[in-house]
Short mmCIF file of C-alpha atoms and ligand atoms in Angstrom, two decimals:
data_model
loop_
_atom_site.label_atom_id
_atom_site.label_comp_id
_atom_site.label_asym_id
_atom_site.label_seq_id
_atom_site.Cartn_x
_atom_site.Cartn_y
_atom_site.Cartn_z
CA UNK A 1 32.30 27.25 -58.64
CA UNK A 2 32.48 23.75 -58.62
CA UNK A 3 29.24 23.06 -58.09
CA UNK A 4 28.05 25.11 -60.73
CA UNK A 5 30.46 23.82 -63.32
CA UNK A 6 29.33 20.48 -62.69
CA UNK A 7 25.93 21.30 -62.87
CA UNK A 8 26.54 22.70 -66.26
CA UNK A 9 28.01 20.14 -67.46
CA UNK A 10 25.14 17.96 -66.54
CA UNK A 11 23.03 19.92 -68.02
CA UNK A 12 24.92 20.35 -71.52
CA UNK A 13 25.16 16.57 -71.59
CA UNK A 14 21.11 16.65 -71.49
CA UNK A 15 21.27 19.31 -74.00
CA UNK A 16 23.28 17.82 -76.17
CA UNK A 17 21.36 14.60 -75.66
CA UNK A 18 18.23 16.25 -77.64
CA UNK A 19 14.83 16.86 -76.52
CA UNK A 20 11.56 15.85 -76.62
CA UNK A 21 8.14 18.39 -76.89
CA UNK A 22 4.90 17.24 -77.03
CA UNK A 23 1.73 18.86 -77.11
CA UNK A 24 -0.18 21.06 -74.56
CA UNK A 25 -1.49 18.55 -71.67
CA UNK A 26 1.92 16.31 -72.18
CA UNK A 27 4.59 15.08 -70.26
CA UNK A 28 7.63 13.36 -71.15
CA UNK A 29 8.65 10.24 -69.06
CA UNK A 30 11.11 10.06 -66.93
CA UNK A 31 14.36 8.78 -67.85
CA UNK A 32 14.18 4.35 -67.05
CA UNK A 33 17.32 4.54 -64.01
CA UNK A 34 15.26 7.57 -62.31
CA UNK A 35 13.19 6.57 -58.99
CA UNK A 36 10.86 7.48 -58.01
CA UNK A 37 8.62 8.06 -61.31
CA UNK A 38 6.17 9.96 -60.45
CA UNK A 39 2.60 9.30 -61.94
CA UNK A 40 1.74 12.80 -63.27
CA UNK A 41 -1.70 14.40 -64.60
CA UNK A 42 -1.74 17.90 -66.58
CA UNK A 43 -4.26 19.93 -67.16
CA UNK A 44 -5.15 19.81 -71.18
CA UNK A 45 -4.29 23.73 -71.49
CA UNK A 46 -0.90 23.54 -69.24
CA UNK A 47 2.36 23.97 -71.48
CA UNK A 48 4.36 20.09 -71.86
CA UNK A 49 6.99 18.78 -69.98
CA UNK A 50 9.62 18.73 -72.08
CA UNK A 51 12.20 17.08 -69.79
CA UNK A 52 11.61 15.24 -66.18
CA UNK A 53 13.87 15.43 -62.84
CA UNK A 54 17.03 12.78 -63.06
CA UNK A 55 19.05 13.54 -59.72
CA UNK A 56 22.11 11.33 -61.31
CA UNK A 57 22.81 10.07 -65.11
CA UNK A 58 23.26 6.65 -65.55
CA UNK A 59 26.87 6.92 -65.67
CA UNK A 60 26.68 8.68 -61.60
CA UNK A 61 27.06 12.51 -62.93
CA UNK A 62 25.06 15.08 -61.62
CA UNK A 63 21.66 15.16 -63.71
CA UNK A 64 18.89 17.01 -64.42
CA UNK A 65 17.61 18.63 -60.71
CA UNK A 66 14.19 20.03 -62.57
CA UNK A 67 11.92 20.22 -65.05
CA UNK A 68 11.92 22.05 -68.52
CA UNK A 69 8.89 23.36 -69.70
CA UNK A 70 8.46 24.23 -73.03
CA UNK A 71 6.64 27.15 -74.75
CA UNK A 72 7.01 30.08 -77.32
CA UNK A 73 9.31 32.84 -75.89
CA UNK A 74 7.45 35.33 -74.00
CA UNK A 75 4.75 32.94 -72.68
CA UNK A 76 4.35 34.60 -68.85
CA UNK A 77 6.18 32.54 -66.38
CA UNK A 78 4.75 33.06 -62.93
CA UNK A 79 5.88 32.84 -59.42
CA UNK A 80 5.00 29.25 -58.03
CA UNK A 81 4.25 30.48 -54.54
CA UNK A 82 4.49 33.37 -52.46
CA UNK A 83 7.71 35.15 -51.41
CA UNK A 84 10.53 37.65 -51.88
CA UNK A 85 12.76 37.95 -54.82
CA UNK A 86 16.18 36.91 -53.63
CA UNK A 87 18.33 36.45 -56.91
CA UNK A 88 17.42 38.59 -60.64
CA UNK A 89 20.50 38.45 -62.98
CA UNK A 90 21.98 37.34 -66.04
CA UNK A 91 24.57 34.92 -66.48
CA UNK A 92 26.11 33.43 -69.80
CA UNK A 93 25.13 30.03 -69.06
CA UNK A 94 21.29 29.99 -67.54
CA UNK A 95 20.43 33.21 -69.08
CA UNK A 96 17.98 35.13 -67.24
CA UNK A 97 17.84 33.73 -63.57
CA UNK A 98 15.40 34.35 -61.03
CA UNK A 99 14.96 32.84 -57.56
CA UNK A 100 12.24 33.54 -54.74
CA UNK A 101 12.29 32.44 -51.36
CA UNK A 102 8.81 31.60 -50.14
CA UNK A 103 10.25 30.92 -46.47
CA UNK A 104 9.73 27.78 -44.27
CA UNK A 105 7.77 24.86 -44.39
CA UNK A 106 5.83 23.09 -42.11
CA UNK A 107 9.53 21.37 -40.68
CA UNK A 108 11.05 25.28 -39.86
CA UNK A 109 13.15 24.05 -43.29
CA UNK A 110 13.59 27.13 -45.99
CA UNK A 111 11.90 26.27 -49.62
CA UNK A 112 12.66 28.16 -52.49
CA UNK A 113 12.28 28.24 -56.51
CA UNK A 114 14.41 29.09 -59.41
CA UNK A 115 13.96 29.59 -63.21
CA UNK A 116 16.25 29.54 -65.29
CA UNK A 117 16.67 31.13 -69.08
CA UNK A 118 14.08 33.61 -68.86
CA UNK A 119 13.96 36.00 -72.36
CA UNK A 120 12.58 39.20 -69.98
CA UNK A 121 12.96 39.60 -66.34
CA UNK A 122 10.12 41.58 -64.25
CA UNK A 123 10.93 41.60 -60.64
CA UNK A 124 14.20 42.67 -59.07
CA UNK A 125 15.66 41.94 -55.60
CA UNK A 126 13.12 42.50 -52.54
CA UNK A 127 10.55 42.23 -54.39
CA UNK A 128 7.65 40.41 -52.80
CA UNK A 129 5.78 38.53 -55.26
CA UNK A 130 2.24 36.84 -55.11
CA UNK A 131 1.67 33.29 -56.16
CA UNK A 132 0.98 33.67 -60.07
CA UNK A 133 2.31 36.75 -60.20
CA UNK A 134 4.07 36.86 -63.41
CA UNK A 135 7.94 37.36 -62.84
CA UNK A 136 8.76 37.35 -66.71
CA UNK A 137 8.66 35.47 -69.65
CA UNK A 138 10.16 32.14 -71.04
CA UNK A 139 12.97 32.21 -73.52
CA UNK A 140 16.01 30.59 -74.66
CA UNK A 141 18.65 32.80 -73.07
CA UNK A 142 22.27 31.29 -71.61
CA UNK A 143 23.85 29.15 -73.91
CA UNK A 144 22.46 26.13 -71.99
CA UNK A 145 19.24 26.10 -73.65
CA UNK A 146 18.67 25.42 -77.54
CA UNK A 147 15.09 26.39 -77.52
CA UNK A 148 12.72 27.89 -75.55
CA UNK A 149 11.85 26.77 -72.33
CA UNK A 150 11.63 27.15 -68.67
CA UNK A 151 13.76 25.31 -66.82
CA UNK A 152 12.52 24.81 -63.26
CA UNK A 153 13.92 24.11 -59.94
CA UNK A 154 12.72 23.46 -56.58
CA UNK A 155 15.12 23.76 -53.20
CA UNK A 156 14.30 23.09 -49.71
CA UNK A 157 16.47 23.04 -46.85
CA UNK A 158 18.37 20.32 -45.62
CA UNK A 159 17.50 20.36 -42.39
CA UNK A 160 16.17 23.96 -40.45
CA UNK A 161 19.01 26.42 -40.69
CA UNK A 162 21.02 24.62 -43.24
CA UNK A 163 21.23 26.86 -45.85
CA UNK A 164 23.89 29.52 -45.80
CA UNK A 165 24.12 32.79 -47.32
CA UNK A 166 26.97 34.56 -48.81
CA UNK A 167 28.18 35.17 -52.49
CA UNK A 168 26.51 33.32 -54.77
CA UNK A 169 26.51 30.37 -53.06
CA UNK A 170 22.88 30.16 -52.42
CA UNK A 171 21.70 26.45 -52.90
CA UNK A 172 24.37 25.41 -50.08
CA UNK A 173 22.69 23.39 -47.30
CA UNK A 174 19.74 23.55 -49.83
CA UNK A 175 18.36 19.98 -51.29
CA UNK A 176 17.17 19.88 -55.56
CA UNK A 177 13.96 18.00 -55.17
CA UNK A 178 11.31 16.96 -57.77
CA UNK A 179 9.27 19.84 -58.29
CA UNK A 180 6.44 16.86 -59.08
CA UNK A 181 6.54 15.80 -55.60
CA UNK A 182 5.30 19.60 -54.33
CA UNK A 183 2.04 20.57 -56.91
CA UNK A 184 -0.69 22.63 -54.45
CA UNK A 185 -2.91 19.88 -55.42
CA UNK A 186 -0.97 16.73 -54.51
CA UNK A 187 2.29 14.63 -55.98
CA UNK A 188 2.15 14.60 -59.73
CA UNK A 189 -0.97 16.73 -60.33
CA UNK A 190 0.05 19.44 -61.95
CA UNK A 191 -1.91 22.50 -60.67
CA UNK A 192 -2.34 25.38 -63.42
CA UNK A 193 -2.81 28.91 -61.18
CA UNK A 194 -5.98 29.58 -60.85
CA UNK A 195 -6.02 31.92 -58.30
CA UNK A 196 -6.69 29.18 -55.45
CA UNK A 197 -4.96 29.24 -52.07
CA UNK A 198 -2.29 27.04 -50.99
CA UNK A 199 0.57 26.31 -48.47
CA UNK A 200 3.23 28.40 -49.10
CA UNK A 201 5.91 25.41 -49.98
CA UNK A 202 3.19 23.81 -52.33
CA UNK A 203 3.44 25.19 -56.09
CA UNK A 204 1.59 25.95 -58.63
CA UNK A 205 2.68 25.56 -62.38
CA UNK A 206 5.32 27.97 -63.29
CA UNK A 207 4.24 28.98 -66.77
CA UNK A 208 1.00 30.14 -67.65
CA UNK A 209 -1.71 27.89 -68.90
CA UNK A 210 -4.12 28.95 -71.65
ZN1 ZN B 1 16.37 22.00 -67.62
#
């Protein structure tokens, strides 16, 4: 609970803060106290970055632990790798939530993905998904987001085994990190699916690209 409210708050600050959307191909920068900033490239035809990682705000609160991409509502979101559905619900705050595991890394240390405010969700617990599979489509729902977007997280374990189950207490023992750092084609490229393999902790974008 406390966790979550303070990630909420973190998050309304942002929201309250305003946002910035740019054109197809286009990234925001990253906020000027956030390091590292990752050099990124987009493809032309992948949906902007509306809003960049910030692990703290200047003032030491907890920030902004992924990105926000922005589309119309009911642009397919898609599954960023592999795995099995572990969380589909609705909450006031995010909206539409959905998280897949995608299992362990290359360290034995457990990776997963969530996204956040979805308008439709298409997969329910247990599913197994494919990478690009499309698991619903972007929205505004949760009264954390003022316009449409995907908000985007990605978790890996702490160390193998840290994570522990139970309640809703899922990202426990889990890390936030920049989803930037973990595209399928390297740090900061931005890899639209294709339909390419990959590892199974690298990602590809989570929101179609036209
Ligand atoms: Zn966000």
């Amino acid at each position: 609970m406390g966790l979550l409210t303070r990630i909420a708050t973190g998050a309304l600050a942002l929201s309250l803060a305003g946002c910035v959307t740019g054109g197809y191909g286009t990234a925001v920068e990253y906020r000027p106290h956030v390091e590292p900033k990752i050099p990124l490239s987009l493809p032309a035809n992948a949906p902007p970055i509306a809003q960049q990682f910030m692990p703290f705000t200047p003032d030491g609160e907890l920030g902004h632990r992924g990105i926000d991409v922005a589309a119309v509502t009911g642009t397919p979101v898609l599954a960023a790798a592999p795995g099995v559905v572990t969380i589909s619900l609705y909450e006031p705050m995010y909206g539409n939530r959905v998280v897949i595991e995608h299992g362990k890394d290359s360290a034995g240390r457990r990776v997963q993905t969530l996204y956040f405010h979805l308008d439709d969700r298409m997969v329910e617990v247990g599913d197994t998904v494919a990478r690009g599979q499309q698991i619903g489509t972007l929205g505004a729902s949760g009264l954390l987001s003022s316009y449409p977007h995907l908000h985007f997280e990605y978790h890996r374990e702490t160390a193998p085994g840290a994570r522990r189950r139970g309640g809703t207490n899922y990202w426990q023992g889990m890390a936030q990190e920049d989803p930037n750092h973990n595209w399928a084609a390297g740090p900061g490229r931005i890899t639209c699916y294709t339909g390419q393999p990959a590892q199974r902790d690298r990602i590809t974008y989570p929101v179609a690209c036209r």
